[in-house]
Tab-separated table of C-alpha atoms and ligand atoms in Angstrom:
chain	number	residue	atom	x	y	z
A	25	UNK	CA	-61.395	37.676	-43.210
A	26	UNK	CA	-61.472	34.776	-45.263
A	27	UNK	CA	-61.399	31.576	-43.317
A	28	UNK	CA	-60.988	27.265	-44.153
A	29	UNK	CA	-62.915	24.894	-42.337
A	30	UNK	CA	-61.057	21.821	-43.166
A	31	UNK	CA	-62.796	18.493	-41.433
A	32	UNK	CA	-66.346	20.496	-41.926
A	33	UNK	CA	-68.218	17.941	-42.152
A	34	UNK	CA	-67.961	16.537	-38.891
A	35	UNK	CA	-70.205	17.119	-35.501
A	36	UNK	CA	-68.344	20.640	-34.804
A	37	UNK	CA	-68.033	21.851	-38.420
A	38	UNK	CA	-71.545	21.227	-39.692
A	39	UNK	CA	-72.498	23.572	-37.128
A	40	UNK	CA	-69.471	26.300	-37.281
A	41	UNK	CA	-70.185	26.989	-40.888
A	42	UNK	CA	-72.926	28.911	-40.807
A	43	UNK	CA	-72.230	30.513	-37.488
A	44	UNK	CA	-69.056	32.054	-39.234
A	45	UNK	CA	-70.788	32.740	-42.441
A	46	UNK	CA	-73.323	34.941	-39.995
A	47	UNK	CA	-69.999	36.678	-38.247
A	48	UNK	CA	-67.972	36.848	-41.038
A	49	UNK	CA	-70.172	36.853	-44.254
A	50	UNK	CA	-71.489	34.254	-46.229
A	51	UNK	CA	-68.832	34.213	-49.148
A	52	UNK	CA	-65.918	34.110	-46.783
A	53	UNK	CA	-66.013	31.021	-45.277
A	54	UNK	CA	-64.947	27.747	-47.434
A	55	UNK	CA	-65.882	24.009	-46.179
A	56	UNK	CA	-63.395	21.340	-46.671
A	57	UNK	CA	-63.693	17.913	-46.644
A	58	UNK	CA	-62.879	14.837	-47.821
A	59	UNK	CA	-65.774	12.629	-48.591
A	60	UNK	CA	-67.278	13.752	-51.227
A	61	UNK	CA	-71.055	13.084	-50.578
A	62	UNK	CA	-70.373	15.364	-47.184
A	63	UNK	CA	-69.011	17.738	-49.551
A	64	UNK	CA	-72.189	17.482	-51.897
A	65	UNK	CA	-74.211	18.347	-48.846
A	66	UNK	CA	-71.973	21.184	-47.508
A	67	UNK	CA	-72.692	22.918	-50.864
A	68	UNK	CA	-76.032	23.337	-50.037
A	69	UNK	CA	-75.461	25.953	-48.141
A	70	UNK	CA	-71.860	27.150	-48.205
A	71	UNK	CA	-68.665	27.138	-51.014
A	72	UNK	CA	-67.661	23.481	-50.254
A	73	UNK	CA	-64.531	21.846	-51.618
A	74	UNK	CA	-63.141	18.446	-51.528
A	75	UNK	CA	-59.447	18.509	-49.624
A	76	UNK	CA	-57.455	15.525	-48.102
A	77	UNK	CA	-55.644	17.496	-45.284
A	78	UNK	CA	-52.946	14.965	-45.499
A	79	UNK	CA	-52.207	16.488	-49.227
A	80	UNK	CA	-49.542	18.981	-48.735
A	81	UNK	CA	-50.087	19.912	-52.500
A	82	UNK	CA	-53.932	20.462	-52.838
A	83	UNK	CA	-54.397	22.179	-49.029
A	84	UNK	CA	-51.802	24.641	-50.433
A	85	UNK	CA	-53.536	25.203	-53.458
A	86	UNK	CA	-56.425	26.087	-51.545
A	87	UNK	CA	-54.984	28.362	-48.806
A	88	UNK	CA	-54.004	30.669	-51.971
A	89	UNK	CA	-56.944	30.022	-54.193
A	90	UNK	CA	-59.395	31.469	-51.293
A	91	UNK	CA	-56.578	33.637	-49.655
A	92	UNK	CA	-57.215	32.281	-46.563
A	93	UNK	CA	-56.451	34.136	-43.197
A	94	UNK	CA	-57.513	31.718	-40.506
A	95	UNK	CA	-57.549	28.537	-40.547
A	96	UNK	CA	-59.907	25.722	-38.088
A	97	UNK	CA	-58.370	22.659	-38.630
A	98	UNK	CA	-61.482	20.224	-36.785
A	99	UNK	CA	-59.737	17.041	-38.737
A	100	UNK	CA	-59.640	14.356	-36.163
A	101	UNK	CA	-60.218	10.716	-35.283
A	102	UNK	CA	-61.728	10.599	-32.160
A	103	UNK	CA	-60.899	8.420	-28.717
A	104	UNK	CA	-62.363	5.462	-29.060
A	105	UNK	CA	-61.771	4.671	-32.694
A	106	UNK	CA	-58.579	5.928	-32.085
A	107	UNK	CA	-57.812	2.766	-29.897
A	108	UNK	CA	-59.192	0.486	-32.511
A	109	UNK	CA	-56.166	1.926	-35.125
A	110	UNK	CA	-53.712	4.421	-33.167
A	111	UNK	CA	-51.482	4.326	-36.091
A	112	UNK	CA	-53.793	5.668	-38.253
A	113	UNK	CA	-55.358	8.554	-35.346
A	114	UNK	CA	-51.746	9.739	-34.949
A	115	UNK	CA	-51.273	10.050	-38.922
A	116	UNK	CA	-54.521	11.593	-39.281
A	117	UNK	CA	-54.651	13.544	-36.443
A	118	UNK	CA	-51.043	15.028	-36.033
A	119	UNK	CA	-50.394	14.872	-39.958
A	120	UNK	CA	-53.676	17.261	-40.496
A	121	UNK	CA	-51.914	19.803	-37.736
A	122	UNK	CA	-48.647	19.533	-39.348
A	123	UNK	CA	-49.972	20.727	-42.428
A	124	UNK	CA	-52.137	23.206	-41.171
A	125	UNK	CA	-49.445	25.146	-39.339
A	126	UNK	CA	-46.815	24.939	-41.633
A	127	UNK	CA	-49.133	26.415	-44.079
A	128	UNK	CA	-50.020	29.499	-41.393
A	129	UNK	CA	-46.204	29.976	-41.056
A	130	UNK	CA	-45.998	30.509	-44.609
A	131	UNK	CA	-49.257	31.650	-45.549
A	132	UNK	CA	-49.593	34.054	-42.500
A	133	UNK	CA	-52.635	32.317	-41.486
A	134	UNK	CA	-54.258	31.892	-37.829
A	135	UNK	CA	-54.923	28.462	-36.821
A	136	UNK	CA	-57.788	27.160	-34.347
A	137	UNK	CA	-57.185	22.644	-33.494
A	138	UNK	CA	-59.014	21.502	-30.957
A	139	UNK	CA	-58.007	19.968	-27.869
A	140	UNK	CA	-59.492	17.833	-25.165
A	141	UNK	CA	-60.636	16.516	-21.946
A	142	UNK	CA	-59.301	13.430	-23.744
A	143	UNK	CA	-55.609	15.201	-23.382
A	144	UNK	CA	-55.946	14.386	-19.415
A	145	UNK	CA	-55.020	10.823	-17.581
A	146	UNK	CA	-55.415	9.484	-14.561
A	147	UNK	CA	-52.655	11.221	-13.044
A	148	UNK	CA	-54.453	14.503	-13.789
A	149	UNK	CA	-56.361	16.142	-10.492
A	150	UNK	CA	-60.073	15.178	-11.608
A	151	UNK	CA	-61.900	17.752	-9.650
A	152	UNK	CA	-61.600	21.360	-10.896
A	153	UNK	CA	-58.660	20.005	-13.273
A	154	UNK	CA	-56.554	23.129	-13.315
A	155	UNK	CA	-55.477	24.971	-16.708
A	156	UNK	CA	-51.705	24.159	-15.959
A	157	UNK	CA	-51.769	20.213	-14.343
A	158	UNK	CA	-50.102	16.891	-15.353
A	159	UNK	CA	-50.978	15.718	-18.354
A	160	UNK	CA	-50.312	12.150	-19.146
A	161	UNK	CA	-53.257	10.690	-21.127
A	162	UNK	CA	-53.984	6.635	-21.476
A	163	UNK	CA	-55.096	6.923	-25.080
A	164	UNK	CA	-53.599	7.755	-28.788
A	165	UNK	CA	-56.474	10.269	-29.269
A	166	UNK	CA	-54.730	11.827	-26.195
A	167	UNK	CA	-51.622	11.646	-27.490
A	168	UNK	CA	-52.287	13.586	-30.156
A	169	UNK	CA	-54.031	16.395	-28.370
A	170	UNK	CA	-50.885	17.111	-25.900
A	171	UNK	CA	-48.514	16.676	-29.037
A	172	UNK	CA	-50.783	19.317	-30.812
A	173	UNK	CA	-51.045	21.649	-28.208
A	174	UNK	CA	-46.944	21.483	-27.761
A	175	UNK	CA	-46.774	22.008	-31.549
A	176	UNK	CA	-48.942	24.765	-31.867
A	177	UNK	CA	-46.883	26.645	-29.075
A	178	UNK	CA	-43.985	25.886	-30.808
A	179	UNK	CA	-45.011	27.213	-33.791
A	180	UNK	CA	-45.942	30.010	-31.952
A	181	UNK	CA	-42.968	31.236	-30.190
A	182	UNK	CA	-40.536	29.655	-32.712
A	183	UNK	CA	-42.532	31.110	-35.818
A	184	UNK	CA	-45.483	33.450	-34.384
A	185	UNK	CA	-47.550	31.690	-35.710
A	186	UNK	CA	-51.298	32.902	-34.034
A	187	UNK	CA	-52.309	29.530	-32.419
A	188	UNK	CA	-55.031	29.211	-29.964
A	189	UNK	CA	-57.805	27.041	-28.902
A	190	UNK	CA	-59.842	25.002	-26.417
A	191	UNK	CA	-59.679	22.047	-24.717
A	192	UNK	CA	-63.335	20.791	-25.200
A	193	UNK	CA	-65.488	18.705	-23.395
A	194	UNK	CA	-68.388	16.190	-24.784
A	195	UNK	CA	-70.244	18.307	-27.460
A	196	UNK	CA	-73.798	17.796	-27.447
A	197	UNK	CA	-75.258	19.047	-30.700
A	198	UNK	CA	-78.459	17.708	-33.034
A	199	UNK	CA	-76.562	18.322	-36.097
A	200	UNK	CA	-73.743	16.027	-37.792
A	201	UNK	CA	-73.790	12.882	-35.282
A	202	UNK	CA	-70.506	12.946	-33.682
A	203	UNK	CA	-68.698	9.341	-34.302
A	204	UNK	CA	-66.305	7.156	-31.986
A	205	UNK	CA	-66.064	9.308	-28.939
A	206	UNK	CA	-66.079	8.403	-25.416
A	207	UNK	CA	-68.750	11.377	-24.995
A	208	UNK	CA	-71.151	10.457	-27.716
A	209	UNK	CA	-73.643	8.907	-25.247
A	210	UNK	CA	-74.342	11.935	-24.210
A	211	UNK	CA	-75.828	12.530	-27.988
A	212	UNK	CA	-77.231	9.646	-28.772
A	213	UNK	CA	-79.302	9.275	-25.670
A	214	UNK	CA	-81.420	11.804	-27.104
A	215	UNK	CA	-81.901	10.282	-30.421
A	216	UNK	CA	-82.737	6.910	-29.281
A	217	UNK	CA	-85.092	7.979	-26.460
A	218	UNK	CA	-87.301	9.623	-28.880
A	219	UNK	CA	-86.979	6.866	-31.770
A	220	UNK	CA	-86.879	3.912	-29.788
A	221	UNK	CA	-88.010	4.993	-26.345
A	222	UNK	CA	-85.128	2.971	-25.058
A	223	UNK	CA	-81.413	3.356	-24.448
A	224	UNK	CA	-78.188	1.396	-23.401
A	225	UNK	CA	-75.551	3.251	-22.414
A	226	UNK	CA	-71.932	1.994	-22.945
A	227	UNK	CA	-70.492	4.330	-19.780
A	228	UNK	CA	-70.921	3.429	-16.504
A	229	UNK	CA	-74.041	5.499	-14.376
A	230	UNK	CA	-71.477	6.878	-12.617
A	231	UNK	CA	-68.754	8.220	-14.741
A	232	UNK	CA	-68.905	12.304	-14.468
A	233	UNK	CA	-67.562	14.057	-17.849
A	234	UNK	CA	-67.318	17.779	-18.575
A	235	UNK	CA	-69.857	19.029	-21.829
A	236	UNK	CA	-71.064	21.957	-23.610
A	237	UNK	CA	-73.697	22.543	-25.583
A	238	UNK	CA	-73.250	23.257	-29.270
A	239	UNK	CA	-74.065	27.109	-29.344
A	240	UNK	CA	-71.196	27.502	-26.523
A	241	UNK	CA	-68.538	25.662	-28.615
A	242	UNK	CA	-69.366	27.550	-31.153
A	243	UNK	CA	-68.843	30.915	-29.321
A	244	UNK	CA	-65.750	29.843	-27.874
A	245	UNK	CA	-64.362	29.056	-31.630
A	246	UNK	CA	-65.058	32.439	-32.649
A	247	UNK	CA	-64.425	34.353	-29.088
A	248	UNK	CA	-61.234	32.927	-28.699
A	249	UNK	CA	-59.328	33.702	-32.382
A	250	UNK	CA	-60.968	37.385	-31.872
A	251	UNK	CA	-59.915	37.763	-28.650
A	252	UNK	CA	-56.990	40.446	-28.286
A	253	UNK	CA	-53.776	38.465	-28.325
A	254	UNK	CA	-52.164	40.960	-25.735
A	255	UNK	CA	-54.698	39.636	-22.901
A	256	UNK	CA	-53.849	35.700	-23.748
A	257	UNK	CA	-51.192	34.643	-21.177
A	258	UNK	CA	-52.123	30.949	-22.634
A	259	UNK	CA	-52.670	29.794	-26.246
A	260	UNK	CA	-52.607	26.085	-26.260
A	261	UNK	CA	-55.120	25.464	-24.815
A	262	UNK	CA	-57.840	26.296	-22.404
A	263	UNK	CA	-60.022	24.018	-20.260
A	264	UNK	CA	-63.985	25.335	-21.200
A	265	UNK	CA	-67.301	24.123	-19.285
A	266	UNK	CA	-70.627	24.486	-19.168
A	267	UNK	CA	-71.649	21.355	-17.177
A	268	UNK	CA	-70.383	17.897	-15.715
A	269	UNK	CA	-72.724	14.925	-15.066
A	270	UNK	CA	-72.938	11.343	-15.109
A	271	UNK	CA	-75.312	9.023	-17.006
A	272	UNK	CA	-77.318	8.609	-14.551
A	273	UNK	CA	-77.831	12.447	-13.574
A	274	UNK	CA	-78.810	13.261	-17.255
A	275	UNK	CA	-80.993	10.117	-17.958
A	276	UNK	CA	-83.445	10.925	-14.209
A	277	UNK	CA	-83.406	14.498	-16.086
A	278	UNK	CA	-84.391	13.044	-19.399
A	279	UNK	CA	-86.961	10.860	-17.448
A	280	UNK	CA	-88.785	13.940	-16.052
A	281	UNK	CA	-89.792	15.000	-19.165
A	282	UNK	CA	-90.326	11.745	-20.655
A	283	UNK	CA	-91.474	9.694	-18.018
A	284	UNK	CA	-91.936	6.255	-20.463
A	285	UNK	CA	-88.066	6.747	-20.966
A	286	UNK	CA	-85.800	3.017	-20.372
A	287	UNK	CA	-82.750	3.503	-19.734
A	288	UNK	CA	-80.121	0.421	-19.108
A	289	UNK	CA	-76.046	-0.443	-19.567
A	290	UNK	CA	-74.185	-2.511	-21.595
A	291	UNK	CA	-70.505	-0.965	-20.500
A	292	UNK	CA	-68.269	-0.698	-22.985
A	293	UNK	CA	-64.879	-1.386	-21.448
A	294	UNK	CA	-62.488	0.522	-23.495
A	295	UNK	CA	-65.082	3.465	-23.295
A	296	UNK	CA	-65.608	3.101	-19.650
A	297	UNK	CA	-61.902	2.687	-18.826
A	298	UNK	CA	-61.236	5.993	-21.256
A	299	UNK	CA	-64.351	7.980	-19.350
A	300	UNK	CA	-62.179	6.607	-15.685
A	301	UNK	CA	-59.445	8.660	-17.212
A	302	UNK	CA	-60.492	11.943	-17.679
A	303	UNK	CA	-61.649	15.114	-15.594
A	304	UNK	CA	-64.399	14.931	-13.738
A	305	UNK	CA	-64.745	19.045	-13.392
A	306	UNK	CA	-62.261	21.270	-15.542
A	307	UNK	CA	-61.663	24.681	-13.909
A	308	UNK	CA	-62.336	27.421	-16.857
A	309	UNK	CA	-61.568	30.052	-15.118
A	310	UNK	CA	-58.173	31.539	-17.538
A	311	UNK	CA	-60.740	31.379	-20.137
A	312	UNK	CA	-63.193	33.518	-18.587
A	313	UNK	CA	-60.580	35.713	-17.303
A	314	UNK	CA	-58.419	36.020	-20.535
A	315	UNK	CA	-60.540	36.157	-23.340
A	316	UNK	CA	-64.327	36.238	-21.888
A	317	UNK	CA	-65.365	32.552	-21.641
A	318	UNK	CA	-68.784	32.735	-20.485
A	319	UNK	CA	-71.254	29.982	-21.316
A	320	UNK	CA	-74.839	29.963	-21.462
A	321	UNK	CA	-76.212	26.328	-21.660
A	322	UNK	CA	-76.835	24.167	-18.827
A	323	UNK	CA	-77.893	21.082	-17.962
A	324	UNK	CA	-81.657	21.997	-17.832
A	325	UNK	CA	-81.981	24.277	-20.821
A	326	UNK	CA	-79.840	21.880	-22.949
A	327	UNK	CA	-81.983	18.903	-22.525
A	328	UNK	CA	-85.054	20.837	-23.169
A	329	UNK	CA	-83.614	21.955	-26.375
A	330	UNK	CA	-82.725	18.822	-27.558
A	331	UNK	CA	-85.247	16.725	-27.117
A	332	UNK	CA	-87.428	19.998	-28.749
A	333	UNK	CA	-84.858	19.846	-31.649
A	334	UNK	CA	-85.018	16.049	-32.084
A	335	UNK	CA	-88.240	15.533	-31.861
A	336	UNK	CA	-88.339	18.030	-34.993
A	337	UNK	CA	-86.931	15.702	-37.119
A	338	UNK	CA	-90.159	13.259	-36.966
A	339	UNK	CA	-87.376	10.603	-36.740
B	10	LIG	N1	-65.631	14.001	-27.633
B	10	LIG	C1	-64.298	13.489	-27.599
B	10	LIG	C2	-64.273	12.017	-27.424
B	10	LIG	O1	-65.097	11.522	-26.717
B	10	LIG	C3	-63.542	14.109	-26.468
B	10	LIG	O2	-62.893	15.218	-26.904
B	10	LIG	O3	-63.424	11.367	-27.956
C-alpha cells in the first residue's frame, strides 16, 4: 500500500504521517506539501516532496512516480479564513478535491477528504445532529465540505471511485498548530495557559462544539479506508465524536489543574456567529455501527494529556 499525504503539513497531517508509516511501513507513505520549509521539516522524518495540489501536471507525476494507491487529500483553508477570501477557500479547497479524484479515477487510487461540523447550518437539528439531516451551512468553508462530500459520491457511483471519510469535529492536537478555524480555541487555550498563564477566548462561554482528540482522528483516518466496503451503507461522510463542550466547561476543567489559570473573552464575531451555526452534539452512531467508530479520548484524559504534552515543550 503506498499512500500520498498531500496538505501534510498541516494540524492533521503532521500527525497522520507517522501513524501510517507505523501501519503501513515507513517507506510507503510520501508527504506532500507546498511550502517548502514545511517540506524541509517533513523530511526529517518521512520521504517529503514539494506538490501544489492545484498542479494537475506535477500531482500526476507523483501519483505514478510513488505508485500511489490511496490517496488523503487534508488540503484545505479552514472556516474562518475562509470568510476573509471565499474565492480563494473554494479554489483551494474544491480545486485540491477535483484533482485528487480525478486522479483516483484514473490512477485507481482510494481517496480520504475531510469533512466537517463546519458542513452544518443553522437549519441543521443541533442536538444529536443525525448522519442524514439538512445541511445548509452559513460559510464558504461549508460550502466546500457539502460540495466535496456530493463529489466524492459522485465519483463514486458514477466512476467507483473508493471515497470515504469523516465529518470531523475541533481537533485538539500538540503538534502542527491548526490555523483559522472556528475550533482552534480549543488548542490554543492550552498553549497560552502554560506560556502566559492567561487566555482570551474569541467564542462565546457558552457555545458547545463537537471535538476529538488527535489519536482518535487519527484512528478514524485509517479505520475507515480499511474498513470492508460491503458493511459501508454511507461513504461521504460520517458524523465522529468523542466529546462536546463549551469554553467555559473546558476552561473550570483546565482551572482544576491549574488553579492560577485567567481565563477572559474578547468574542470574535464572525467566529462566534460561525460556532452559533454548527452542531452542538453529532450522533456517531453509523460510524460505530458500520465500520467500528469507537473513540477513546475524553474530556478528562485529553486535558491531562495536553497540558502534560505542552508543558514538555519548556515553551
Ligand atoms: N476545525 C474546523 C474549523 O474550525 C472545523 O472543521 O474550521
Amino acid at each position: 500500500m503506498n499512500v500520498l499525504v498531500v496538505g501534510a503539513g498541516g494540524q492533521i497531517g503532521t500527525e497522520l504521517i507517522p501513524h501510517l508509516q507505523k501501519q503501513y511501513g515507513q517507506d510507503n507513505i510520501i508527504a506532500a506539501d507546498l511550502k517548502e520549509d514545511v517540506v524541509k521539516r517533513l523530511k526529517e522524518g518521512s520521504i517529503a516532496i514539494t506538490l501544489d495540489a492545484l498542479d494537475i501536471k506535477n500531482y500526476t507525476e507523483a501519483i505514478k512516480k510513488y505508485k500511489i494507491d490511496r490517496i488523503y487529500n487534508l488540503v484545505a483553508l479552514l472556516s474562518a479564513t475562509g470568510e476573509n477570501n471565499p474565492q480563494l477557500a473554494w479554489s483551494v479547497n474544491m480545486g485540491a478535491l477535483l484533482n485528487s479524484l480525478e486522479l483516483a479515477r484514473e490512477f485507481k487510487c482510494s481517496v480520504f477528504t475531510p469533512s466537517s461540523i463546519g458542513a452544518f447550518g443553522h437549519s441543521t437539528p443541533h442536538n444529536l445532529t443525525p448522519q442524514d439531516t439538512i445541511m445548509r451551512p452559513n460559510t464558504m468553508y461549508g460550502v466546500c465540505k457539502v460540495s466535496g462530500e456530493l463529489l466524492s459520491d459522485y465519483y463514486y457511483s458514477r466512476f467507483g471511485v473508493d471515497t470515504r471519510s469523516v465529518r470531523f469535529p475541533g481537533i485538539i492536537s500538540n503538534g502542527a498548530l491548526p490555523g483559522g478555524g472556528t475550533t482552534d480555541y480549543a488548542v490554543e487555550v492550552f498553549y497560552d495557559i502554560i506560556k502566559k498563564g492567561h487566555y482570551t477566548s474569541p467564542i462565546p462561554e457558552n457555545s458547545f462544539m463537537d471535538m476529538l482528540y488527535i489519536p482518535d482522528a487519527l484512528d478514524a483516518c485509517t479505520q475507515l479506508m480499511d474498513a470492508d466496503p460491503s458493511k459501508l451503507r454511507h461513504r461521504n461522510s460520517f458524523n465522529v465524536t468523542a466529546m462536546s463542550f463549551t469554553p467555559e466547561i473546558l476552561f473550570n476543567e483546565i482551572k482544576k489543574r491549574i488553579p492560577e489559570a485567567i481565563f477572559d473573552y474578547n468574542v470574535n464575531p464572525v467566529k462566534a456567529e460561525i460556532a452559533s451555526s454548527w452542531p452542538d452534539s453529532m450522533d456517531d452512531s453509523c460510524a460505530r455501527e458500520e465500520w467500528g467508530w469507537n473513540p477513546k479520548w475524553g474530556l478528562q484524559e485529553m486535558i491531562d494529556d495536553m497540558i502534560c504534552a505542552i508543558r514538555k515543550k519548556n515553551l
